[in-house]
């Protein structure tokens, strides 16, 4: 992968911690983070067969990084247990991987605001207006500050232009609504994952 591609992707993935992102509130002050989150589901027939709630997830995960560290957290199930008992991640537990990511990154990171090094081939001073030097850039992406709307357009005909949208500032949202750290919360919920069916 070209260095400018990696940089621009990192700038895009910083948006995961912004107000419109799926890990909003799980950033670490003073640490530039990027991430991709995900939620896996069972097929519709499994939800019907076991009467699982619509919000039930098969698994949830976050793959994230800073200029110094990379971390992945996964939580979930690979199959439905008999009667569907203890076979899904409930809505209230679906942010636990993000809490763990946040806690570990907070503990190991220097919080000095270090950012990803911008390659010389990248033009633009903010994440919303980046392009590759020497390549025509007719791609634009506009995102409202509050995440209310997204519009994208592209008129590039050669497929070699690039753009990204995100902020290169250090404004990762940070909050934690439950007491204790993520590891404590996960271990206190051990009964949810107990193999014993009642």
PDB file of C-alpha atoms in Angstrom:
ATOM      1  CA  UNK A   1       0.000   0.000   0.000  1.00  0.00           C
ATOM      2  CA  UNK A   2       1.287   3.467  -0.835  1.00  0.00           C
ATOM      3  CA  UNK A   3       2.069   5.732   2.115  1.00  0.00           C
ATOM      4  CA  UNK A   4      -0.441   8.327   0.913  1.00  0.00           C
ATOM      5  CA  UNK A   5      -3.165   5.669   0.755  1.00  0.00           C
ATOM      6  CA  UNK A   6      -2.439   4.540   4.317  1.00  0.00           C
ATOM      7  CA  UNK A   7      -2.422   8.129   5.562  1.00  0.00           C
ATOM      8  CA  UNK A   8      -5.692   9.039   3.869  1.00  0.00           C
ATOM      9  CA  UNK A   9      -7.379   5.870   5.147  1.00  0.00           C
ATOM     10  CA  UNK A  10      -6.176   6.676   8.669  1.00  0.00           C
ATOM     11  CA  UNK A  11      -7.689  10.145   8.346  1.00  0.00           C
ATOM     12  CA  UNK A  12     -11.000   8.641   7.210  1.00  0.00           C
ATOM     13  CA  UNK A  13     -11.033   6.095  10.051  1.00  0.00           C
ATOM     14  CA  UNK A  14     -10.499   8.838  12.640  1.00  0.00           C
ATOM     15  CA  UNK A  15     -14.132   9.675  11.899  1.00  0.00           C
ATOM     16  CA  UNK A  16     -15.206   6.546  13.793  1.00  0.00           C
ATOM     17  CA  UNK A  17     -14.659   8.519  17.021  1.00  0.00           C
ATOM     18  CA  UNK A  18     -16.455  11.678  15.842  1.00  0.00           C
ATOM     19  CA  UNK A  19     -20.091  12.558  16.561  1.00  0.00           C
ATOM     20  CA  UNK A  20     -21.258  10.688  13.441  1.00  0.00           C
ATOM     21  CA  UNK A  21     -19.058   7.627  14.066  1.00  0.00           C
ATOM     22  CA  UNK A  22     -19.850   4.203  15.488  1.00  0.00           C
ATOM     23  CA  UNK A  23     -17.328   4.545  18.361  1.00  0.00           C
ATOM     24  CA  UNK A  24     -18.282   8.077  19.373  1.00  0.00           C
ATOM     25  CA  UNK A  25     -17.558   8.629  23.057  1.00  0.00           C
ATOM     26  CA  UNK A  26     -14.839   5.966  23.124  1.00  0.00           C
ATOM     27  CA  UNK A  27     -11.881   8.085  22.061  1.00  0.00           C
ATOM     28  CA  UNK A  28      -8.950   8.955  24.303  1.00  0.00           C
ATOM     29  CA  UNK A  29      -8.078  12.595  24.911  1.00  0.00           C
ATOM     30  CA  UNK A  30      -4.589  13.366  23.590  1.00  0.00           C
ATOM     31  CA  UNK A  31      -4.443  10.235  21.405  1.00  0.00           C
ATOM     32  CA  UNK A  32      -5.241  10.242  17.691  1.00  0.00           C
ATOM     33  CA  UNK A  33      -7.183   7.064  16.966  1.00  0.00           C
ATOM     34  CA  UNK A  34      -8.718   5.467  13.914  1.00  0.00           C
ATOM     35  CA  UNK A  35     -10.936   2.382  13.890  1.00  0.00           C
ATOM     36  CA  UNK A  36     -13.474   0.217  12.132  1.00  0.00           C
ATOM     37  CA  UNK A  37     -16.264  -1.356  14.145  1.00  0.00           C
ATOM     38  CA  UNK A  38     -18.574  -4.177  13.189  1.00  0.00           C
ATOM     39  CA  UNK A  39     -21.617  -6.123  14.261  1.00  0.00           C
ATOM     40  CA  UNK A  40     -22.359  -9.632  13.036  1.00  0.00           C
ATOM     41  CA  UNK A  41     -25.857 -11.071  12.909  1.00  0.00           C
ATOM     42  CA  UNK A  42     -27.434 -14.471  12.502  1.00  0.00           C
ATOM     43  CA  UNK A  43     -29.678 -15.171   9.535  1.00  0.00           C
ATOM     44  CA  UNK A  44     -33.358 -14.186   9.791  1.00  0.00           C
ATOM     45  CA  UNK A  45     -34.364 -17.833  10.233  1.00  0.00           C
ATOM     46  CA  UNK A  46     -32.248 -18.094  13.431  1.00  0.00           C
ATOM     47  CA  UNK A  47     -33.871 -14.983  14.909  1.00  0.00           C
ATOM     48  CA  UNK A  48     -37.303 -16.461  14.215  1.00  0.00           C
ATOM     49  CA  UNK A  49     -36.480 -20.025  15.316  1.00  0.00           C
ATOM     50  CA  UNK A  50     -35.103 -18.954  18.703  1.00  0.00           C
ATOM     51  CA  UNK A  51     -37.221 -15.799  19.112  1.00  0.00           C
ATOM     52  CA  UNK A  52     -34.099 -13.659  19.510  1.00  0.00           C
ATOM     53  CA  UNK A  53     -34.564  -9.903  19.953  1.00  0.00           C
ATOM     54  CA  UNK A  54     -34.092  -7.811  16.813  1.00  0.00           C
ATOM     55  CA  UNK A  55     -31.172  -6.018  18.475  1.00  0.00           C
ATOM     56  CA  UNK A  56     -29.332  -9.273  19.265  1.00  0.00           C
ATOM     57  CA  UNK A  57     -25.897  -9.538  17.656  1.00  0.00           C
ATOM     58  CA  UNK A  58     -23.910 -12.670  16.891  1.00  0.00           C
ATOM     59  CA  UNK A  59     -20.714 -10.750  17.582  1.00  0.00           C
ATOM     60  CA  UNK A  60     -19.307  -7.248  17.866  1.00  0.00           C
ATOM     61  CA  UNK A  61     -15.782  -6.006  17.290  1.00  0.00           C
ATOM     62  CA  UNK A  62     -13.476  -3.046  16.897  1.00  0.00           C
ATOM     63  CA  UNK A  63     -10.162  -2.920  15.037  1.00  0.00           C
ATOM     64  CA  UNK A  64      -8.352   0.287  15.898  1.00  0.00           C
ATOM     65  CA  UNK A  65      -4.994   1.980  15.881  1.00  0.00           C
ATOM     66  CA  UNK A  66      -2.983   4.989  16.962  1.00  0.00           C
ATOM     67  CA  UNK A  67       0.352   6.180  15.578  1.00  0.00           C
ATOM     68  CA  UNK A  68       1.991   3.760  18.051  1.00  0.00           C
ATOM     69  CA  UNK A  69      -0.363   0.816  18.625  1.00  0.00           C
ATOM     70  CA  UNK A  70      -2.852  -1.455  16.887  1.00  0.00           C
ATOM     71  CA  UNK A  71      -5.549  -3.378  18.734  1.00  0.00           C
ATOM     72  CA  UNK A  72      -8.497  -5.643  17.905  1.00  0.00           C
ATOM     73  CA  UNK A  73     -11.257  -6.657  20.305  1.00  0.00           C
ATOM     74  CA  UNK A  74     -13.907  -9.255  19.439  1.00  0.00           C
ATOM     75  CA  UNK A  75     -16.794 -10.489  21.575  1.00  0.00           C
ATOM     76  CA  UNK A  76     -19.494 -12.917  20.544  1.00  0.00           C
ATOM     77  CA  UNK A  77     -20.544 -16.380  19.513  1.00  0.00           C
ATOM     78  CA  UNK A  78     -19.810 -18.598  16.535  1.00  0.00           C
ATOM     79  CA  UNK A  79     -23.057 -20.569  16.770  1.00  0.00           C
ATOM     80  CA  UNK A  80     -26.402 -20.654  18.535  1.00  0.00           C
ATOM     81  CA  UNK A  81     -26.566 -22.852  21.622  1.00  0.00           C
ATOM     82  CA  UNK A  82     -29.486 -25.166  22.271  1.00  0.00           C
ATOM     83  CA  UNK A  83     -32.709 -23.153  22.700  1.00  0.00           C
ATOM     84  CA  UNK A  84     -30.818 -19.963  21.818  1.00  0.00           C
ATOM     85  CA  UNK A  85     -29.899 -19.369  25.469  1.00  0.00           C
ATOM     86  CA  UNK A  86     -26.788 -17.218  25.994  1.00  0.00           C
ATOM     87  CA  UNK A  87     -26.129 -17.163  22.256  1.00  0.00           C
ATOM     88  CA  UNK A  88     -26.151 -13.482  21.456  1.00  0.00           C
ATOM     89  CA  UNK A  89     -24.745 -10.131  22.508  1.00  0.00           C
ATOM     90  CA  UNK A  90     -27.572  -7.980  23.809  1.00  0.00           C
ATOM     91  CA  UNK A  91     -27.985  -4.350  22.846  1.00  0.00           C
ATOM     92  CA  UNK A  92     -26.665  -3.079  26.200  1.00  0.00           C
ATOM     93  CA  UNK A  93     -23.449  -5.141  25.866  1.00  0.00           C
ATOM     94  CA  UNK A  94     -22.604  -4.239  22.264  1.00  0.00           C
ATOM     95  CA  UNK A  95     -20.233  -1.403  23.202  1.00  0.00           C
ATOM     96  CA  UNK A  96     -18.043  -3.514  25.518  1.00  0.00           C
ATOM     97  CA  UNK A  97     -15.307  -4.076  22.908  1.00  0.00           C
ATOM     98  CA  UNK A  98     -15.170  -0.296  22.433  1.00  0.00           C
ATOM     99  CA  UNK A  99     -14.872   0.272  26.196  1.00  0.00           C
ATOM    100  CA  UNK A 100     -12.029  -2.249  26.394  1.00  0.00           C
ATOM    101  CA  UNK A 101     -10.289  -0.650  23.406  1.00  0.00           C
ATOM    102  CA  UNK A 102     -10.658   2.779  25.023  1.00  0.00           C
ATOM    103  CA  UNK A 103      -9.374   1.628  28.422  1.00  0.00           C
ATOM    104  CA  UNK A 104      -6.319  -0.190  27.066  1.00  0.00           C
ATOM    105  CA  UNK A 105      -5.390   2.591  24.635  1.00  0.00           C
ATOM    106  CA  UNK A 106      -5.768   5.106  27.469  1.00  0.00           C
ATOM    107  CA  UNK A 107      -3.470   3.061  29.723  1.00  0.00           C
ATOM    108  CA  UNK A 108      -0.696   2.377  27.192  1.00  0.00           C
ATOM    109  CA  UNK A 109      -0.660   5.594  25.161  1.00  0.00           C
ATOM    110  CA  UNK A 110       1.436   8.677  25.879  1.00  0.00           C
ATOM    111  CA  UNK A 111      -1.452  11.146  25.252  1.00  0.00           C
ATOM    112  CA  UNK A 112       0.924  13.613  23.621  1.00  0.00           C
ATOM    113  CA  UNK A 113      -1.300  14.334  20.613  1.00  0.00           C
ATOM    114  CA  UNK A 114       1.087  12.608  18.189  1.00  0.00           C
ATOM    115  CA  UNK A 115      -0.578  12.357  14.817  1.00  0.00           C
ATOM    116  CA  UNK A 116      -0.038  10.203  11.756  1.00  0.00           C
ATOM    117  CA  UNK A 117       2.854  11.503   9.650  1.00  0.00           C
ATOM    118  CA  UNK A 118       1.549  13.148   6.505  1.00  0.00           C
ATOM    119  CA  UNK A 119       3.472  11.956   3.415  1.00  0.00           C
ATOM    120  CA  UNK A 120       4.912  14.606   1.088  1.00  0.00           C
ATOM    121  CA  UNK A 121       2.632  13.384  -1.727  1.00  0.00           C
ATOM    122  CA  UNK A 122      -0.529  14.393   0.159  1.00  0.00           C
ATOM    123  CA  UNK A 123      -1.966  17.846  -0.523  1.00  0.00           C
ATOM    124  CA  UNK A 124      -4.355  19.581   1.844  1.00  0.00           C
ATOM    125  CA  UNK A 125      -4.178  20.699   5.418  1.00  0.00           C
ATOM    126  CA  UNK A 126      -7.251  19.066   6.890  1.00  0.00           C
ATOM    127  CA  UNK A 127      -8.833  15.648   6.607  1.00  0.00           C
ATOM    128  CA  UNK A 128     -11.826  16.968   4.681  1.00  0.00           C
ATOM    129  CA  UNK A 129      -9.726  18.181   1.779  1.00  0.00           C
ATOM    130  CA  UNK A 130      -6.900  15.768   0.980  1.00  0.00           C
ATOM    131  CA  UNK A 131      -5.602  14.729  -2.417  1.00  0.00           C
ATOM    132  CA  UNK A 132      -2.557  13.053  -3.921  1.00  0.00           C
ATOM    133  CA  UNK A 133      -0.004  15.402  -5.495  1.00  0.00           C
ATOM    134  CA  UNK A 134       0.117  15.162  -9.264  1.00  0.00           C
ATOM    135  CA  UNK A 135      -3.287  13.480  -9.556  1.00  0.00           C
ATOM    136  CA  UNK A 136      -6.413  15.352 -10.615  1.00  0.00           C
ATOM    137  CA  UNK A 137      -8.929  15.289  -7.785  1.00  0.00           C
ATOM    138  CA  UNK A 138     -12.545  15.738  -8.706  1.00  0.00           C
ATOM    139  CA  UNK A 139     -13.869  13.681  -5.784  1.00  0.00           C
ATOM    140  CA  UNK A 140     -15.551  15.583  -2.981  1.00  0.00           C
ATOM    141  CA  UNK A 141     -17.182  14.508   0.231  1.00  0.00           C
ATOM    142  CA  UNK A 142     -19.155  16.855   2.447  1.00  0.00           C
ATOM    143  CA  UNK A 143     -20.265  15.946   5.933  1.00  0.00           C
ATOM    144  CA  UNK A 144     -22.210  18.232   8.221  1.00  0.00           C
ATOM    145  CA  UNK A 145     -20.616  18.958  11.576  1.00  0.00           C
ATOM    146  CA  UNK A 146     -23.478  17.196  13.360  1.00  0.00           C
ATOM    147  CA  UNK A 147     -23.481  14.156  11.090  1.00  0.00           C
ATOM    148  CA  UNK A 148     -26.971  14.936   9.796  1.00  0.00           C
ATOM    149  CA  UNK A 149     -26.229  14.431   6.144  1.00  0.00           C
ATOM    150  CA  UNK A 150     -23.614  13.074   3.821  1.00  0.00           C
ATOM    151  CA  UNK A 151     -23.287  13.881   0.168  1.00  0.00           C
ATOM    152  CA  UNK A 152     -20.677  12.526  -2.157  1.00  0.00           C
ATOM    153  CA  UNK A 153     -19.947  13.052  -5.786  1.00  0.00           C
ATOM    154  CA  UNK A 154     -17.240  11.917  -8.118  1.00  0.00           C
ATOM    155  CA  UNK A 155     -16.312  12.999 -11.593  1.00  0.00           C
ATOM    156  CA  UNK A 156     -12.952  11.295 -11.874  1.00  0.00           C
ATOM    157  CA  UNK A 157     -12.563   9.330 -15.071  1.00  0.00           C
ATOM    158  CA  UNK A 158      -9.189   7.712 -14.517  1.00  0.00           C
ATOM    159  CA  UNK A 159      -9.752   6.195 -11.075  1.00  0.00           C
ATOM    160  CA  UNK A 160      -6.424   7.512  -9.793  1.00  0.00           C
ATOM    161  CA  UNK A 161      -7.644  10.383  -7.675  1.00  0.00           C
ATOM    162  CA  UNK A 162      -8.206  10.187  -3.963  1.00  0.00           C
ATOM    163  CA  UNK A 163      -9.917  12.149  -1.260  1.00  0.00           C
ATOM    164  CA  UNK A 164     -10.848  11.581   2.326  1.00  0.00           C
ATOM    165  CA  UNK A 165     -13.108  13.049   4.912  1.00  0.00           C
ATOM    166  CA  UNK A 166     -12.265  13.314   8.548  1.00  0.00           C
ATOM    167  CA  UNK A 167     -10.723  15.795  10.854  1.00  0.00           C
ATOM    168  CA  UNK A 168      -7.027  15.644  11.537  1.00  0.00           C
ATOM    169  CA  UNK A 169      -7.491  17.464  14.830  1.00  0.00           C
ATOM    170  CA  UNK A 170      -7.252  15.742  18.161  1.00  0.00           C
ATOM    171  CA  UNK A 171     -10.921  15.813  19.186  1.00  0.00           C
ATOM    172  CA  UNK A 172     -11.663  12.184  19.944  1.00  0.00           C
ATOM    173  CA  UNK A 173     -14.815  11.965  22.061  1.00  0.00           C
ATOM    174  CA  UNK A 174     -14.252  10.335  25.414  1.00  0.00           C
ATOM    175  CA  UNK A 175     -16.824   9.106  27.898  1.00  0.00           C
ATOM    176  CA  UNK A 176     -17.508   6.110  30.060  1.00  0.00           C
ATOM    177  CA  UNK A 177     -21.001   5.610  31.411  1.00  0.00           C
ATOM    178  CA  UNK A 178     -20.540   2.596  33.683  1.00  0.00           C
ATOM    179  CA  UNK A 179     -18.418   2.287  36.786  1.00  0.00           C
ATOM    180  CA  UNK A 180     -15.148   0.366  36.647  1.00  0.00           C
ATOM    181  CA  UNK A 181     -13.013  -0.260  33.626  1.00  0.00           C
ATOM    182  CA  UNK A 182     -13.986  -2.386  30.644  1.00  0.00           C
ATOM    183  CA  UNK A 183     -12.207  -5.506  31.903  1.00  0.00           C
ATOM    184  CA  UNK A 184     -14.102  -5.333  35.192  1.00  0.00           C
ATOM    185  CA  UNK A 185     -17.408  -4.885  33.375  1.00  0.00           C
ATOM    186  CA  UNK A 186     -16.646  -7.813  31.066  1.00  0.00           C
ATOM    187  CA  UNK A 187     -15.673 -10.161  33.878  1.00  0.00           C
ATOM    188  CA  UNK A 188     -18.684  -9.134  35.962  1.00  0.00           C
ATOM    189  CA  UNK A 189     -20.841 -10.239  33.037  1.00  0.00           C
ATOM    190  CA  UNK A 190     -19.258 -13.690  32.935  1.00  0.00           C
ATOM    191  CA  UNK A 191     -22.618 -15.281  33.799  1.00  0.00           C
ATOM    192  CA  UNK A 192     -23.993 -14.149  30.439  1.00  0.00           C
ATOM    193  CA  UNK A 193     -21.505 -16.409  28.700  1.00  0.00           C
ATOM    194  CA  UNK A 194     -21.796 -19.367  31.068  1.00  0.00           C
ATOM    195  CA  UNK A 195     -22.290 -22.624  29.139  1.00  0.00           C
ATOM    196  CA  UNK A 196     -24.770 -23.894  31.708  1.00  0.00           C
ATOM    197  CA  UNK A 197     -28.335 -23.612  30.476  1.00  0.00           C
ATOM    198  CA  UNK A 198     -30.939 -22.977  33.129  1.00  0.00           C
TER     199      UNK A 198
END
